[in-house]
Coordinates of C-alpha atoms in Angstrom, one line a residue:
M13 CA -29.3 -151.0 -259.3
I14 CA -28.6 -153.1 -256.2
R15 CA -29.9 -150.2 -254.1
W16 CA -33.2 -150.2 -255.9
I17 CA -33.5 -153.9 -255.7
S18 CA -32.9 -153.7 -252.0
L19 CA -35.5 -151.0 -251.6
L20 CA -38.1 -153.0 -253.4
G21 CA -37.3 -156.0 -251.2
I22 CA -37.8 -153.9 -248.0
L23 CA -41.2 -152.7 -249.3
L24 CA -42.3 -156.2 -250.1
L25 CA -41.0 -157.4 -246.8
S26 CA -42.9 -154.9 -244.8
I27 CA -46.2 -155.6 -246.5
S28 CA -45.9 -159.2 -245.5
A29 CA -44.5 -158.8 -242.0
S30 CA -47.1 -156.2 -240.9
A31 CA -49.9 -158.8 -241.2
T32 CA -48.2 -161.6 -239.3
E33 CA -46.0 -161.8 -236.2
M34 CA -44.3 -164.2 -233.8
V35 CA -44.5 -162.8 -230.3
G36 CA -43.5 -165.7 -227.9
A37 CA -43.8 -169.4 -227.4
V38 CA -46.7 -169.3 -224.9
S39 CA -48.9 -167.0 -226.9
A40 CA -48.0 -168.7 -230.2
G41 CA -49.0 -172.1 -228.7
M42 CA -52.4 -170.6 -227.9
G43 CA -53.1 -169.1 -231.3
G44 CA -51.3 -165.8 -230.8
T45 CA -53.5 -164.8 -227.8
G46 CA -52.3 -163.4 -224.5
R47 CA -53.3 -159.7 -224.3
A48 CA -55.6 -160.4 -221.4
A49 CA -53.0 -162.7 -219.7
V50 CA -49.9 -162.1 -217.5
E51 CA -47.0 -163.7 -219.4
E52 CA -44.0 -162.0 -218.0
Q53 CA -41.7 -162.4 -221.0
E54 CA -44.4 -161.4 -223.5
A55 CA -46.2 -158.5 -221.8
V56 CA -44.0 -155.8 -223.4
Y57 CA -45.1 -157.1 -226.8
L58 CA -48.8 -158.0 -226.2
N59 CA -50.1 -155.7 -223.5
P60 CA -47.9 -153.5 -221.3
A61 CA -50.7 -153.2 -218.7
A62 CA -49.9 -156.8 -217.7
I63 CA -46.4 -155.6 -216.5
S64 CA -48.1 -154.0 -213.5
L65 CA -49.1 -157.5 -212.3
V66 CA -45.6 -159.0 -212.4
N67 CA -44.3 -159.5 -208.8
K68 CA -40.6 -160.3 -209.3
M69 CA -37.7 -159.7 -211.7
H70 CA -37.7 -161.9 -214.7
F71 CA -35.0 -162.6 -217.4
S72 CA -35.9 -164.4 -220.6
T73 CA -34.3 -165.5 -223.9
A74 CA -36.2 -166.4 -227.1
Y75 CA -35.6 -168.0 -230.4
Q76 CA -38.0 -168.0 -233.3
S77 CA -37.8 -169.5 -236.8
G78 CA -40.4 -169.7 -239.6
F79 CA -42.4 -168.1 -242.4
L80 CA -44.1 -164.7 -242.2
A81 CA -45.5 -165.1 -245.7
R82 CA -44.7 -166.9 -248.9
D83 CA -41.0 -166.7 -249.6
V84 CA -40.4 -164.6 -246.5
S85 CA -38.8 -166.4 -243.6
R86 CA -37.3 -165.0 -240.3
N87 CA -35.0 -166.1 -237.6
T88 CA -35.2 -164.1 -234.3
Y89 CA -33.1 -164.0 -231.2
G90 CA -34.4 -162.0 -228.2
L91 CA -33.7 -160.9 -224.7
T92 CA -36.2 -159.5 -222.2
I93 CA -35.9 -158.2 -218.7
V94 CA -38.9 -157.4 -216.5
D95 CA -38.7 -155.7 -213.1
G96 CA -41.8 -156.2 -211.1
S97 CA -40.1 -155.9 -207.7
K98 CA -42.3 -154.4 -205.0
D99 CA -39.9 -151.6 -204.2
V100 CA -39.9 -150.0 -207.7
L101 CA -42.0 -146.9 -208.3
I102 CA -43.3 -148.1 -211.7
K103 CA -42.9 -151.7 -213.0
G104 CA -41.2 -151.9 -216.3
A105 CA -39.7 -154.2 -219.0
F106 CA -36.9 -153.8 -221.6
A107 CA -36.7 -156.1 -224.7
F108 CA -34.4 -156.5 -227.6
R109 CA -34.8 -158.7 -230.7
N110 CA -32.7 -159.2 -233.7
H111 CA -34.5 -160.4 -236.8
R112 CA -32.7 -162.1 -239.7
I113 CA -35.0 -162.1 -242.6
N114 CA -34.8 -163.9 -245.9
L115 CA -36.9 -162.5 -248.7
H116 CA -36.6 -164.3 -252.0
G117 CA -33.0 -165.1 -251.2
M118 CA -32.1 -161.5 -250.0
E119 CA -30.9 -161.1 -246.5
F120 CA -32.2 -158.3 -244.3
N121 CA -31.4 -157.3 -240.7
E122 CA -33.8 -155.7 -238.2
N123 CA -33.1 -154.6 -234.7
E124 CA -36.1 -154.0 -232.4
F125 CA -36.0 -152.2 -229.0
R126 CA -38.9 -152.0 -226.6
L127 CA -39.5 -150.2 -223.2
G128 CA -42.7 -151.0 -221.4
L129 CA -44.2 -149.5 -218.3
G130 CA -47.2 -150.8 -216.4
Q131 CA -49.2 -149.3 -213.5
R132 CA -52.1 -150.7 -211.5
L133 CA -54.6 -147.9 -210.9
T134 CA -57.1 -149.9 -208.8
K135 CA -57.2 -153.4 -207.5
R136 CA -58.7 -154.6 -210.8
F137 CA -57.7 -152.1 -213.4
S138 CA -54.2 -151.5 -214.9
L139 CA -52.8 -149.5 -217.8
G140 CA -49.5 -149.7 -219.7
L141 CA -47.4 -148.0 -222.3
T142 CA -44.7 -149.4 -224.6
L143 CA -42.2 -147.3 -226.5
S144 CA -40.6 -149.0 -229.5
H145 CA -37.8 -148.4 -231.9
L146 CA -37.3 -150.4 -235.1
K147 CA -34.4 -150.2 -237.5
A148 CA -34.6 -152.1 -240.8
E149 CA -31.5 -152.3 -243.0
S150 CA -31.0 -153.7 -246.5
P151 CA -27.9 -155.6 -247.7
D152 CA -26.4 -152.3 -249.1
G153 CA -27.1 -150.3 -246.0
V154 CA -30.4 -148.5 -246.8
A155 CA -32.0 -148.0 -243.4
Y156 CA -35.4 -146.9 -242.1
R157 CA -36.2 -146.1 -238.5
Q158 CA -39.6 -146.1 -236.8
N159 CA -40.5 -144.9 -233.3
N160 CA -43.9 -145.9 -232.1
V161 CA -46.2 -146.3 -229.1
D162 CA -48.5 -149.1 -227.8
L163 CA -51.2 -148.6 -225.2
G164 CA -52.8 -151.3 -223.1
F165 CA -55.6 -151.7 -220.6
L166 CA -56.3 -154.7 -218.4
L167 CA -59.5 -155.3 -216.3
G168 CA -59.8 -158.1 -213.9
L169 CA -63.5 -158.9 -213.7
R170 CA -62.8 -161.8 -211.3
P171 CA -59.5 -163.4 -210.1
N172 CA -59.9 -165.9 -212.9
W173 CA -61.4 -163.7 -215.6
G174 CA -59.8 -160.8 -217.4
L175 CA -60.5 -158.4 -220.3
S176 CA -58.0 -156.4 -222.3
L177 CA -58.0 -153.6 -224.8
T178 CA -54.8 -152.6 -226.7
G179 CA -53.8 -150.2 -229.3
E180 CA -50.7 -150.9 -231.3
N181 CA -48.5 -148.6 -233.4
L182 CA -50.5 -145.4 -232.6
V183 CA -48.0 -142.8 -233.8
E184 CA -48.2 -141.5 -237.4
Q185 CA -44.8 -142.1 -239.0
D186 CA -42.6 -139.8 -241.1
Q187 CA -43.9 -139.4 -244.6
N188 CA -40.4 -140.0 -245.9
I189 CA -40.6 -143.6 -244.8
P190 CA -42.1 -145.8 -247.6
S191 CA -45.7 -146.4 -246.6
A192 CA -45.4 -150.1 -247.1
L193 CA -42.7 -150.2 -244.4
I194 CA -44.8 -148.5 -241.8
R195 CA -46.4 -151.1 -239.6
P196 CA -50.2 -150.6 -239.4
S197 CA -52.1 -149.4 -236.4
R198 CA -54.6 -151.8 -235.0
V199 CA -56.8 -152.4 -231.9
A200 CA -57.4 -155.7 -230.1
L201 CA -60.0 -156.8 -227.7
G202 CA -59.2 -159.9 -225.7
T203 CA -60.4 -162.1 -222.8
Q204 CA -59.0 -164.9 -220.7
Y205 CA -60.9 -167.2 -218.4
I206 CA -59.2 -169.8 -216.1
Y207 CA -61.3 -172.7 -214.9
A208 CA -60.4 -174.7 -211.7
G209 CA -56.9 -173.3 -211.9
S210 CA -55.9 -175.7 -214.6
I211 CA -57.8 -175.0 -217.8
T212 CA -57.3 -171.6 -219.6
G213 CA -59.4 -170.3 -222.4
R214 CA -58.6 -167.2 -224.5
Y215 CA -60.2 -165.3 -227.4
E216 CA -59.1 -162.1 -229.2
L217 CA -60.6 -159.9 -231.9
L218 CA -58.2 -157.7 -233.9
S219 CA -58.9 -154.9 -236.4
P220 CA -56.9 -152.1 -238.0
L221 CA -57.6 -148.5 -236.9
N222 CA -57.5 -147.5 -240.6
F223 CA -58.3 -148.9 -244.0
Y224 CA -55.8 -150.3 -246.4
N225 CA -55.3 -149.5 -250.1
D226 CA -58.2 -151.8 -251.1
H227 CA -60.5 -149.9 -248.7
K228 CA -61.6 -153.2 -247.1
P229 CA -61.3 -153.6 -243.4
Y230 CA -60.3 -157.0 -242.0
L231 CA -60.8 -158.8 -238.8
G232 CA -58.6 -161.3 -237.1
H233 CA -59.9 -164.0 -234.7
R234 CA -57.6 -165.9 -232.3
F235 CA -58.5 -168.8 -230.0
G236 CA -56.4 -170.4 -227.3
L237 CA -56.7 -173.3 -224.9
G238 CA -54.2 -174.2 -222.2
I239 CA -54.2 -177.3 -219.9
K240 CA -52.0 -177.5 -216.9
F241 CA -51.1 -180.9 -215.6
Q242 CA -49.3 -182.1 -212.5
A243 CA -45.6 -181.4 -212.0
D244 CA -46.0 -177.9 -213.7
F245 CA -46.3 -179.3 -217.3
V246 CA -48.7 -177.5 -219.7
L247 CA -50.2 -178.2 -223.0
N248 CA -51.3 -175.3 -225.2
L249 CA -53.5 -175.4 -228.3
G250 CA -54.6 -172.6 -230.6
Y251 CA -56.0 -171.4 -233.9
S252 CA -56.0 -168.0 -235.7
V253 CA -57.8 -166.6 -238.7
D254 CA -56.4 -163.5 -240.5
D255 CA -58.5 -162.4 -243.4
F256 CA -56.1 -159.6 -244.4
A257 CA -53.1 -161.8 -244.7
E258 CA -55.2 -164.7 -245.9
Q259 CA -53.5 -167.0 -243.4
N260 CA -54.9 -169.5 -240.9
W261 CA -52.5 -170.9 -238.3
S262 CA -53.0 -173.9 -236.0
S263 CA -50.6 -174.3 -233.1
I264 CA -49.6 -176.6 -230.3
G265 CA -47.2 -175.9 -227.5
L266 CA -45.6 -177.6 -224.5
G267 CA -44.1 -176.1 -221.5
W268 CA -42.8 -176.5 -218.0
M269 CA -43.7 -173.8 -215.6
G270 CA -41.5 -174.3 -212.5
P271 CA -41.4 -171.9 -209.6
R272 CA -38.1 -170.3 -210.8
L273 CA -37.3 -171.8 -214.2
K274 CA -39.8 -171.9 -217.1
F275 CA -39.6 -173.3 -220.6
A276 CA -42.0 -173.2 -223.5
Y277 CA -42.0 -174.5 -227.1
S278 CA -44.6 -174.0 -229.8
L279 CA -45.1 -175.3 -233.3
Q280 CA -47.4 -173.4 -235.7
S281 CA -48.6 -174.6 -239.1
E282 CA -50.3 -172.5 -241.8
S283 CA -53.1 -174.1 -243.8
R284 CA -54.7 -171.5 -246.1
Q285 CA -51.5 -170.8 -248.2
S286 CA -49.5 -173.9 -247.0
L287 CA -46.7 -171.7 -245.9
G288 CA -45.1 -174.3 -243.7
T289 CA -44.2 -174.2 -240.0
R290 CA -42.9 -171.9 -237.3
H291 CA -40.9 -172.9 -234.2
L292 CA -40.7 -170.8 -231.1
V293 CA -38.7 -171.4 -227.9
D294 CA -38.7 -169.3 -224.7
L295 CA -36.6 -169.8 -221.6
W296 CA -37.1 -167.5 -218.6
V297 CA -35.9 -167.3 -215.0
N298 CA -37.6 -165.7 -211.9
L299 CA -34.8 -163.8 -210.2

C-alpha cells in the first residue's frame, strides 16, 4: 500500500515540477531569463552555448527553497564547476544538485547531474550541448532514472546584444517510466540587450515541442531588468507568465559582482495561485 501511495506521489510531483523550475539566483531575479546571457554558474542549466564565452575557471554553490506548485515545496543544494580556461580544447561545466521535495507531507529525494560543453564556431556564434541524468526516489525506494539532452545556440548580433535558441529534454524517454514523470521537451527563444554597460533587458518566449493531454499548447513569457550600480552592486527585477502551470511570478534580486567573488540573492512571489515565495542564493568564485 505504501508503495502505491509513493508511486502516486511521484506522478503528482512530476506533473507540477515539470512546469516550474528554479535555476539560479541571477536568472530568478530577472524573471527566469538568462538563456541569451553569460551567467557562468547557470549556463549548464539555461544554455550550454554560453559556456563557450566563459574565460576562466569558476566554482559556485547554490541554495534554493520554495514552492513549485500548491502543496509542493523543494529545498535544493547545488555545486557547479565551469572550466573556461584558454588552454582547454572544449570549454565545459559539471553540476550536481540534490532536491529535497515535500509533497503533501511526503518526502522525496532527487539527485541531478549535468555535464555541459560549449564551443564557439565563429566570433559571434556558439553552440552547446548538455547531458543530464536525473534519479527520483520515493520514501520506500521506488526509483526512476532519466537521461536527456539539451541543445543551445547563441548569436551575438552586437557586443551588447545577443539572441539565443535552446531545446530542452530532447530525448524520448523509456516507455516504462510513468509519462507524468518524464519532463516535457520545450523550445525557448531569448534575447538580451545591455545599454551603456549598466542596464540589462531580457525577454524569453517558451513553448513545448509537443502537446499535452488536453491538446492545448501553452506559451511562457519572461521579462527581466538588471541595473548595475557603482561598487559592483546590482539590482534585478523580473516577471514571468506561465499559462500551462497557471502561475505568474514576480521577482527581485540583489547581488555583488566582484572581480573574483560574486554573490546573488533573489526573492520570487507567485500571484495567480498565491503559492507563496521562493528564496535563491548563489555564491561563486573566479579561480
